[in-house]
mmCIF file of C-alpha atoms in Angstrom:
data_model
loop_
_atom_site.group_PDB
_atom_site.id
_atom_site.type_symbol
_atom_site.label_atom_id
_atom_site.label_comp_id
_atom_site.label_asym_id
_atom_site.label_seq_id
_atom_site.Cartn_x
_atom_site.Cartn_y
_atom_site.Cartn_z
ATOM 1 C CA MET A 1 -23.113 -122.026 0.002
ATOM 2 C CA SER A 2 -22.391 -125.140 -2.337
ATOM 3 C CA ASP A 3 -24.089 -128.449 -1.755
ATOM 4 C CA GLU A 4 -20.657 -129.718 -1.362
ATOM 5 C CA SER A 5 -19.596 -127.424 1.447
ATOM 6 C CA CYS A 6 -22.951 -128.116 3.120
ATOM 7 C CA LEU A 7 -22.684 -131.775 3.092
ATOM 8 C CA ASP A 8 -19.190 -131.670 4.297
ATOM 9 C CA ALA A 9 -20.029 -129.283 7.033
ATOM 10 C CA LEU A 10 -23.144 -131.404 7.830
ATOM 11 C CA LEU A 11 -20.888 -134.704 8.207
ATOM 12 C CA LYS A 12 -18.354 -133.116 10.442
ATOM 13 C CA LEU A 13 -21.223 -131.485 12.422
ATOM 14 C CA GLN A 14 -20.963 -134.077 15.240
ATOM 15 C CA PRO A 15 -17.170 -134.369 15.706
ATOM 16 C CA TYR A 16 -17.303 -130.508 15.779
ATOM 17 C CA LEU A 17 -19.969 -130.606 18.793
ATOM 18 C CA ASP A 18 -17.953 -133.534 20.293
ATOM 19 C CA GLY A 19 -14.681 -131.390 20.378
ATOM 20 C CA GLU A 20 -12.929 -133.822 18.087
ATOM 21 C CA LEU A 21 -11.871 -131.734 15.221
ATOM 22 C CA SER A 22 -8.685 -129.730 14.944
ATOM 23 C CA GLU A 23 -8.815 -126.090 15.369
ATOM 24 C CA ALA A 24 -8.752 -125.152 11.852
ATOM 25 C CA ASP A 25 -11.419 -127.663 10.759
ATOM 26 C CA ALA A 26 -13.466 -126.603 13.497
ATOM 27 C CA GLU A 27 -13.186 -122.982 12.557
ATOM 28 C CA ILE A 28 -14.478 -123.974 9.068
ATOM 29 C CA VAL A 29 -17.423 -125.718 10.343
ATOM 30 C CA ARG A 30 -18.199 -123.046 12.856
ATOM 31 C CA ARG A 31 -18.135 -120.392 9.967
ATOM 32 C CA HIS A 32 -20.252 -122.513 7.808
ATOM 33 C CA PHE A 33 -23.174 -122.606 10.282
ATOM 34 C CA GLU A 34 -22.781 -118.993 11.071
ATOM 35 C CA LEU A 35 -23.141 -117.874 7.343
ATOM 36 C CA CYS A 36 -25.259 -120.730 5.875
ATOM 37 C CA ALA A 37 -29.043 -120.076 6.838
ATOM 38 C CA PRO A 38 -30.175 -123.555 5.421
ATOM 39 C CA CYS A 39 -27.811 -125.213 7.463
ATOM 40 C CA THR A 40 -27.813 -123.282 10.930
ATOM 41 C CA PRO A 41 -30.853 -125.070 12.321
ATOM 42 C CA ALA A 42 -29.125 -128.375 12.074
ATOM 43 C CA LEU A 43 -26.422 -127.088 14.448
ATOM 44 C CA HIS A 44 -29.328 -126.033 17.031
ATOM 45 C CA TYR A 45 -30.997 -129.404 16.524
ATOM 46 C CA LEU A 46 -28.092 -131.217 17.418
ATOM 47 C CA ARG A 47 -27.099 -129.062 20.211
ATOM 48 C CA SER A 48 -30.709 -129.503 21.716
ATOM 49 C CA PHE A 49 -30.308 -133.053 21.348
ATOM 50 C CA LYS A 50 -26.845 -133.365 23.092
ATOM 51 C CA GLU A 51 -28.104 -130.833 25.970
ATOM 52 C CA ALA A 52 -31.125 -133.273 26.518
ATOM 53 C CA LEU A 53 -28.944 -136.195 26.805
ATOM 54 C CA GLN A 54 -26.556 -134.285 29.379
ATOM 55 C CA ARG A 55 -29.420 -133.018 31.355
ATOM 56 C CA ALA A 56 -30.748 -136.496 31.510
ATOM 57 C CA SER A 57 -27.502 -138.089 32.356
ATOM 58 C CA ALA A 58 -27.626 -135.747 35.554
ATOM 59 C CA GLN A 59 -30.593 -138.118 36.748
ATOM 60 C CA LEU A 60 -28.486 -141.081 36.788
ATOM 61 C CA PRO A 61 -28.189 -142.399 40.284
ATOM 62 C CA PRO A 62 -24.942 -141.697 42.104
ATOM 63 C CA ALA A 63 -23.392 -144.817 43.811
ATOM 64 C CA PRO A 64 -25.307 -145.359 47.209
ATOM 65 C CA PRO A 65 -23.568 -143.452 50.170
ATOM 66 C CA GLU A 66 -22.247 -146.547 51.839
ATOM 67 C CA LEU A 67 -20.496 -148.220 48.922
ATOM 68 C CA ALA A 68 -17.604 -146.046 49.247
ATOM 69 C CA ASP A 69 -17.130 -147.026 52.801
ATOM 70 C CA ARG A 70 -17.622 -150.920 51.692
ATOM 71 C CA LEU A 71 -15.307 -150.263 49.077
ATOM 72 C CA ARG A 72 -12.586 -148.875 51.273
ATOM 73 C CA GLU A 73 -12.858 -151.847 53.768
ATOM 74 C CA LEU A 74 -12.545 -154.379 50.864
ATOM 75 C CA LEU A 75 -9.436 -152.681 49.724
ATOM 76 C CA ARG A 76 -8.069 -152.466 53.160
ATOM 77 C CA ARG A 77 -8.455 -156.246 53.831
ATOM 78 C CA ASP A 78 -7.184 -156.969 50.445
ATOM 79 C CA GLY A 79 -4.108 -154.875 51.008
ATOM 80 C CA GLN A 80 -3.587 -156.725 54.343
ATOM 81 C CA SER A 81 -3.715 -160.184 52.408
ATOM 82 C CA LEU A 82 -1.552 -159.267 49.468
ATOM 83 C CA MET B 1 0.236 -147.229 52.519
ATOM 84 C CA GLN B 2 1.479 -144.942 49.543
ATOM 85 C CA ARG B 3 -0.375 -147.383 47.118
ATOM 86 C CA ALA B 4 -3.671 -146.712 49.191
ATOM 87 C CA THR B 5 -3.059 -143.074 49.049
ATOM 88 C CA SER B 6 -2.619 -142.768 45.651
ATOM 89 C CA PHE B 7 -5.382 -144.866 44.790
ATOM 90 C CA GLU B 8 -7.762 -142.996 47.150
ATOM 91 C CA SER B 9 -6.776 -139.964 45.441
ATOM 92 C CA GLU B 10 -6.796 -140.931 41.700
ATOM 93 C CA ALA B 11 -9.331 -143.897 41.247
ATOM 94 C CA VAL B 12 -11.909 -143.444 44.234
ATOM 95 C CA PRO B 13 -13.080 -139.853 43.007
ATOM 96 C CA HIS B 14 -14.498 -141.787 39.952
ATOM 97 C CA LEU B 15 -16.761 -144.190 42.204
ATOM 98 C CA ASP B 16 -19.918 -142.322 41.117
ATOM 99 C CA ALA B 17 -19.099 -142.445 37.500
ATOM 100 C CA VAL B 18 -18.159 -146.096 37.584
ATOM 101 C CA TYR B 19 -21.197 -146.782 39.417
ATOM 102 C CA ARG B 20 -23.564 -145.036 36.719
ATOM 103 C CA PHE B 21 -21.617 -146.886 33.996
ATOM 104 C CA ALA B 22 -22.122 -150.213 35.861
ATOM 105 C CA PHE B 23 -25.726 -149.484 36.502
ATOM 106 C CA ARG B 24 -26.532 -149.139 32.601
ATOM 107 C CA LEU B 25 -24.382 -152.135 31.930
ATOM 108 C CA THR B 26 -26.276 -154.237 34.352
ATOM 109 C CA GLY B 27 -29.562 -152.374 35.040
ATOM 110 C CA SER B 28 -29.963 -153.309 38.505
ATOM 111 C CA ALA B 29 -28.477 -151.391 41.505
ATOM 112 C CA PRO B 30 -27.194 -154.576 43.573
ATOM 113 C CA ASP B 31 -25.596 -156.009 40.496
ATOM 114 C CA ALA B 32 -24.103 -152.628 39.609
ATOM 115 C CA GLU B 33 -22.865 -152.537 43.366
ATOM 116 C CA ASP B 34 -21.056 -155.948 42.897
ATOM 117 C CA LEU B 35 -19.768 -154.933 39.437
ATOM 118 C CA VAL B 36 -18.170 -151.742 41.048
ATOM 119 C CA GLN B 37 -16.637 -153.556 43.914
ATOM 120 C CA GLU B 38 -14.977 -155.954 41.615
ATOM 121 C CA THR B 39 -13.770 -153.308 39.415
ATOM 122 C CA PHE B 40 -12.180 -151.310 42.265
ATOM 123 C CA LEU B 41 -10.567 -154.451 43.560
ATOM 124 C CA ARG B 42 -8.976 -155.479 40.172
ATOM 125 C CA ALA B 43 -7.949 -151.898 39.776
ATOM 126 C CA TYR B 44 -6.235 -151.689 43.174
ATOM 127 C CA ARG B 45 -4.612 -155.178 42.471
ATOM 128 C CA SER B 46 -3.098 -153.915 39.509
ATOM 129 C CA TRP B 47 -2.420 -150.347 40.402
ATOM 130 C CA GLU B 48 1.208 -150.535 39.776
ATOM 131 C CA ARG B 49 0.260 -150.846 36.018
ATOM 132 C CA TYR B 50 -1.702 -147.604 36.020
ATOM 133 C CA GLU B 51 0.248 -144.677 34.829
ATOM 134 C CA PRO B 52 -0.415 -141.713 37.428
ATOM 135 C CA GLY B 53 -1.932 -138.565 35.826
ATOM 136 C CA THR B 54 -3.298 -140.520 32.821
ATOM 137 C CA ARG B 55 -7.118 -141.000 32.581
ATOM 138 C CA ALA B 56 -8.024 -143.212 35.593
ATOM 139 C CA LYS B 57 -11.886 -142.788 34.464
ATOM 140 C CA SER B 58 -11.246 -144.600 31.261
ATOM 141 C CA TRP B 59 -9.076 -147.251 32.802
ATOM 142 C CA LEU B 60 -11.559 -148.041 35.304
ATOM 143 C CA PHE B 61 -14.137 -148.050 32.666
ATOM 144 C CA THR B 62 -12.145 -150.737 30.722
ATOM 145 C CA ILE B 63 -11.850 -152.555 33.752
ATOM 146 C CA CYS B 64 -15.616 -152.491 34.528
ATOM 147 C CA ARG B 65 -16.752 -153.300 31.109
ATOM 148 C CA ASN B 66 -14.216 -156.424 30.856
ATOM 149 C CA ALA B 67 -15.718 -157.612 34.315
ATOM 150 C CA PHE B 68 -19.240 -157.249 33.198
ATOM 151 C CA LEU B 69 -18.401 -159.176 29.758
ATOM 152 C CA ARG B 70 -16.608 -162.089 31.723
ATOM 153 C CA GLN B 71 -19.680 -162.330 33.685
ATOM 154 C CA ARG B 72 -22.007 -162.150 30.625
ATOM 155 C CA GLN B 73 -20.035 -164.924 29.020
ATOM 156 C CA HIS B 74 -22.166 -167.265 31.291
ATOM 157 C CA ASP B 75 -25.157 -165.838 29.429
ATOM 158 C CA SER B 76 -25.675 -167.522 26.006
ATOM 159 C CA ARG B 77 -27.523 -164.204 24.388
ATOM 160 C CA ARG B 78 -25.560 -162.542 21.713
ATOM 161 C CA VAL B 79 -26.213 -159.554 19.884
ATOM 162 C CA GLU B 80 -24.469 -160.180 16.704
ATOM 163 C CA VAL B 81 -26.711 -158.692 13.929
ATOM 164 C CA MET B 82 -25.899 -155.198 14.893
ATOM 165 C CA GLN B 83 -22.284 -156.047 15.583
ATOM 166 C CA LYS B 84 -22.185 -157.540 12.092
ATOM 167 C CA ALA B 85 -23.923 -154.569 10.424
ATOM 168 C CA VAL B 86 -21.225 -152.248 11.971
ATOM 169 C CA ARG B 87 -18.322 -154.244 11.133
ATOM 170 C CA ASP B 88 -19.557 -154.543 7.573
ATOM 171 C CA ASN B 89 -19.971 -150.688 7.161
ATOM 172 C CA GLY B 90 -16.432 -150.365 8.707
ATOM 173 C CA GLY B 91 -17.368 -146.867 9.654
ATOM 174 C CA ASN B 92 -16.901 -145.768 6.117
ATOM 175 C CA ASP B 93 -20.745 -145.263 5.074
ATOM 176 C CA LEU B 94 -21.924 -142.418 6.962
ATOM 177 C CA GLY B 95 -24.483 -140.001 5.038
ATOM 178 C CA PRO B 96 -26.388 -136.939 6.054
ATOM 179 C CA ASP B 97 -29.261 -139.619 7.317
ATOM 180 C CA THR B 98 -27.166 -140.842 9.979
ATOM 181 C CA VAL B 99 -26.565 -137.157 11.274
ATOM 182 C CA LEU B 100 -30.213 -136.100 11.533
ATOM 183 C CA PHE B 101 -33.498 -138.205 11.947
ATOM 184 C CA MET B 102 -35.151 -136.397 9.035
ATOM 185 C CA PRO B 103 -38.688 -136.586 10.069
ATOM 186 C CA ALA B 104 -37.944 -135.140 13.364
ATOM 187 C CA TYR B 105 -35.588 -132.583 11.954
ATOM 188 C CA GLN B 106 -38.130 -131.435 9.231
ATOM 189 C CA GLN B 107 -40.951 -131.097 12.042
ATOM 190 C CA ASP B 108 -38.982 -129.385 14.457
ATOM 191 C CA PRO B 109 -35.558 -128.009 13.190
ATOM 192 C CA GLU B 110 -34.634 -126.552 16.267
ATOM 193 C CA GLY B 111 -34.788 -129.885 18.231
ATOM 194 C CA THR B 112 -37.036 -128.084 20.879
ATOM 195 C CA PHE B 113 -39.136 -131.179 21.480
ATOM 196 C CA PHE B 114 -36.111 -132.945 23.016
ATOM 197 C CA PHE B 115 -36.595 -130.772 25.923
ATOM 198 C CA SER B 116 -40.197 -131.837 26.332
ATOM 199 C CA VAL B 117 -39.438 -135.364 27.007
ATOM 200 C CA ILE B 118 -38.688 -135.888 30.622
ATOM 201 C CA ASP B 119 -35.225 -137.158 31.579
ATOM 202 C CA ARG B 120 -36.189 -140.640 32.932
ATOM 203 C CA ARG B 121 -37.945 -141.143 29.470
ATOM 204 C CA ILE B 122 -34.643 -140.180 27.753
ATOM 205 C CA LEU B 123 -32.702 -142.767 30.057
ATOM 206 C CA GLU B 124 -35.398 -145.255 29.215
ATOM 207 C CA MET B 125 -34.897 -144.699 25.512
ATOM 208 C CA ILE B 126 -31.385 -145.012 25.805
ATOM 209 C CA GLY B 127 -31.720 -148.171 27.599
ATOM 210 C CA ARG B 128 -33.787 -149.541 24.548
ATOM 211 C CA ILE B 129 -31.169 -149.023 21.753
ATOM 212 C CA PRO B 130 -28.951 -152.105 20.881
ATOM 213 C CA PRO B 131 -26.249 -152.772 23.225
ATOM 214 C CA ASP B 132 -23.300 -151.920 20.992
ATOM 215 C CA PHE B 133 -24.736 -148.545 20.108
ATOM 216 C CA ARG B 134 -26.014 -147.789 23.674
ATOM 217 C CA GLU B 135 -22.499 -148.335 25.011
ATOM 218 C CA VAL B 136 -20.824 -145.813 22.809
ATOM 219 C CA VAL B 137 -23.748 -143.300 23.440
ATOM 220 C CA LEU B 138 -23.223 -143.633 27.311
ATOM 221 C CA LEU B 139 -19.465 -143.156 27.050
ATOM 222 C CA SER B 140 -19.587 -140.184 24.888
ATOM 223 C CA ASP B 141 -22.686 -138.229 25.643
ATOM 224 C CA LEU B 142 -23.187 -139.184 29.128
ATOM 225 C CA GLU B 143 -19.465 -139.964 30.365
ATOM 226 C CA GLY B 144 -17.653 -137.568 28.142
ATOM 227 C CA LEU B 145 -14.937 -139.899 26.881
ATOM 228 C CA SER B 146 -13.164 -138.768 23.706
ATOM 229 C CA TYR B 147 -13.511 -141.187 20.477
ATOM 230 C CA ALA B 148 -9.889 -142.312 21.038
ATOM 231 C CA GLU B 149 -10.615 -143.162 24.776
ATOM 232 C CA ILE B 150 -13.654 -145.072 23.461
ATOM 233 C CA ALA B 151 -11.858 -146.949 20.790
ATOM 234 C CA GLU B 152 -9.159 -148.094 23.170
ATOM 235 C CA LEU B 153 -11.685 -148.998 25.660
ATOM 236 C CA LEU B 154 -13.770 -151.111 23.440
ATOM 237 C CA VAL B 155 -10.690 -152.263 21.288
ATOM 238 C CA VAL B 156 -12.439 -151.010 17.802
ATOM 239 C CA PRO B 157 -11.025 -148.667 15.396
ATOM 240 C CA ILE B 158 -12.147 -144.919 15.752
ATOM 241 C CA GLY B 159 -13.991 -145.367 12.643
ATOM 242 C CA THR B 160 -16.174 -148.011 14.207
ATOM 243 C CA VAL B 161 -16.871 -145.714 17.484
ATOM 244 C CA LYS B 162 -17.905 -143.145 15.069
ATOM 245 C CA SER B 163 -20.125 -145.178 13.189
ATOM 246 C CA ARG B 164 -21.905 -146.801 16.268
ATOM 247 C CA LEU B 165 -21.986 -143.484 17.919
ATOM 248 C CA PHE B 166 -23.804 -141.561 15.044
ATOM 249 C CA ARG B 167 -26.125 -144.307 14.203
ATOM 250 C CA GLY B 168 -26.996 -144.858 18.085
ATOM 251 C CA ARG B 169 -27.872 -141.052 18.341
ATOM 252 C CA ARG B 170 -29.956 -141.245 15.154
ATOM 253 C CA MET B 171 -31.771 -144.256 16.655
ATOM 254 C CA LEU B 172 -32.202 -142.344 19.852
ATOM 255 C CA GLN B 173 -33.362 -139.263 17.921
ATOM 256 C CA GLU B 174 -36.098 -141.317 16.230
ATOM 257 C CA SER B 175 -37.209 -143.244 19.477
ATOM 258 C CA LEU B 176 -37.515 -139.941 21.343
ATOM 259 C CA TYR B 177 -39.264 -138.397 18.346
ATOM 260 C CA ASN B 178 -41.782 -141.375 18.195
ATOM 261 C CA TYR B 179 -42.276 -140.982 22.067
ATOM 262 C CA ALA B 180 -43.032 -137.142 21.709
ATOM 263 C CA THR B 181 -45.545 -137.696 18.907
ATOM 264 C CA GLU B 182 -47.333 -140.376 20.839
ATOM 265 C CA SER B 183 -47.458 -138.369 23.920
ATOM 266 C CA GLY B 184 -48.652 -135.258 21.904
ATOM 267 C CA TYR B 185 -45.565 -133.197 22.518
ATOM 268 C CA VAL B 186 -45.155 -133.115 18.428
ATOM 269 C CA GLN B 187 -47.954 -132.957 15.984
ATOM 270 C CA PRO B 188 -46.837 -135.794 13.178
ATOM 271 C CA ARG B 189 -46.009 -133.934 10.163
ATOM 272 C CA THR B 190 -48.689 -134.938 7.299
ATOM 273 C CA ALA B 191 -47.147 -135.747 3.911
#
């Protein structure tokens, strides 16, 4: 793999993992990381990073249970006053 | 009645997501609850402007963020330095070192150490990166918005979204690596 194609793939790696590339570009990136042994770890590294963030986001607190009811009451009263 | 029904079915299901976003913006549960209530009230009052079937979540996030910023205008703190840096770069100056934090990558190419850092530490580290970068990381990595949605929400070019997101992620990689090293999860690489 040429240095140029490695650099290009690396710069497209995040948009690729974010699902932001066209199908054609995504396929080029996918193949590069499949075939280029020196570059393959970068894919795993960033995937691990993203997965860790997504796992952490599951720990964010949900809305308190009573907030939905308070909200509905607020909107109901607002609907009557409008 | 129809408005209430459609609002209930399209907007209210995003309550948890808006609360999480509000919590990250305000840093406090009571302030987040107030911000959520203001957000949904504003959204309800302008419901006729919302196009059914489009992304209610990003629309609510936009209202939430604007409400938060209006509140914060009373606060004289401004984070100009990083905003200026990003504007000057214009999103066109991204090199490999903005993709991977190299010391961490060289030490642990598979990124396995990320899983040794417990979740609340990760959330803590996210909270410490500068606000302009943190905001984009939250919207993309935690809430799953697209670059275009984030650009529309923040009223910035997509290039700026990418620049802030990639730099924010890199900052986070660095702080997670430093934390993992200090905690002994990773042995620092000697030169």
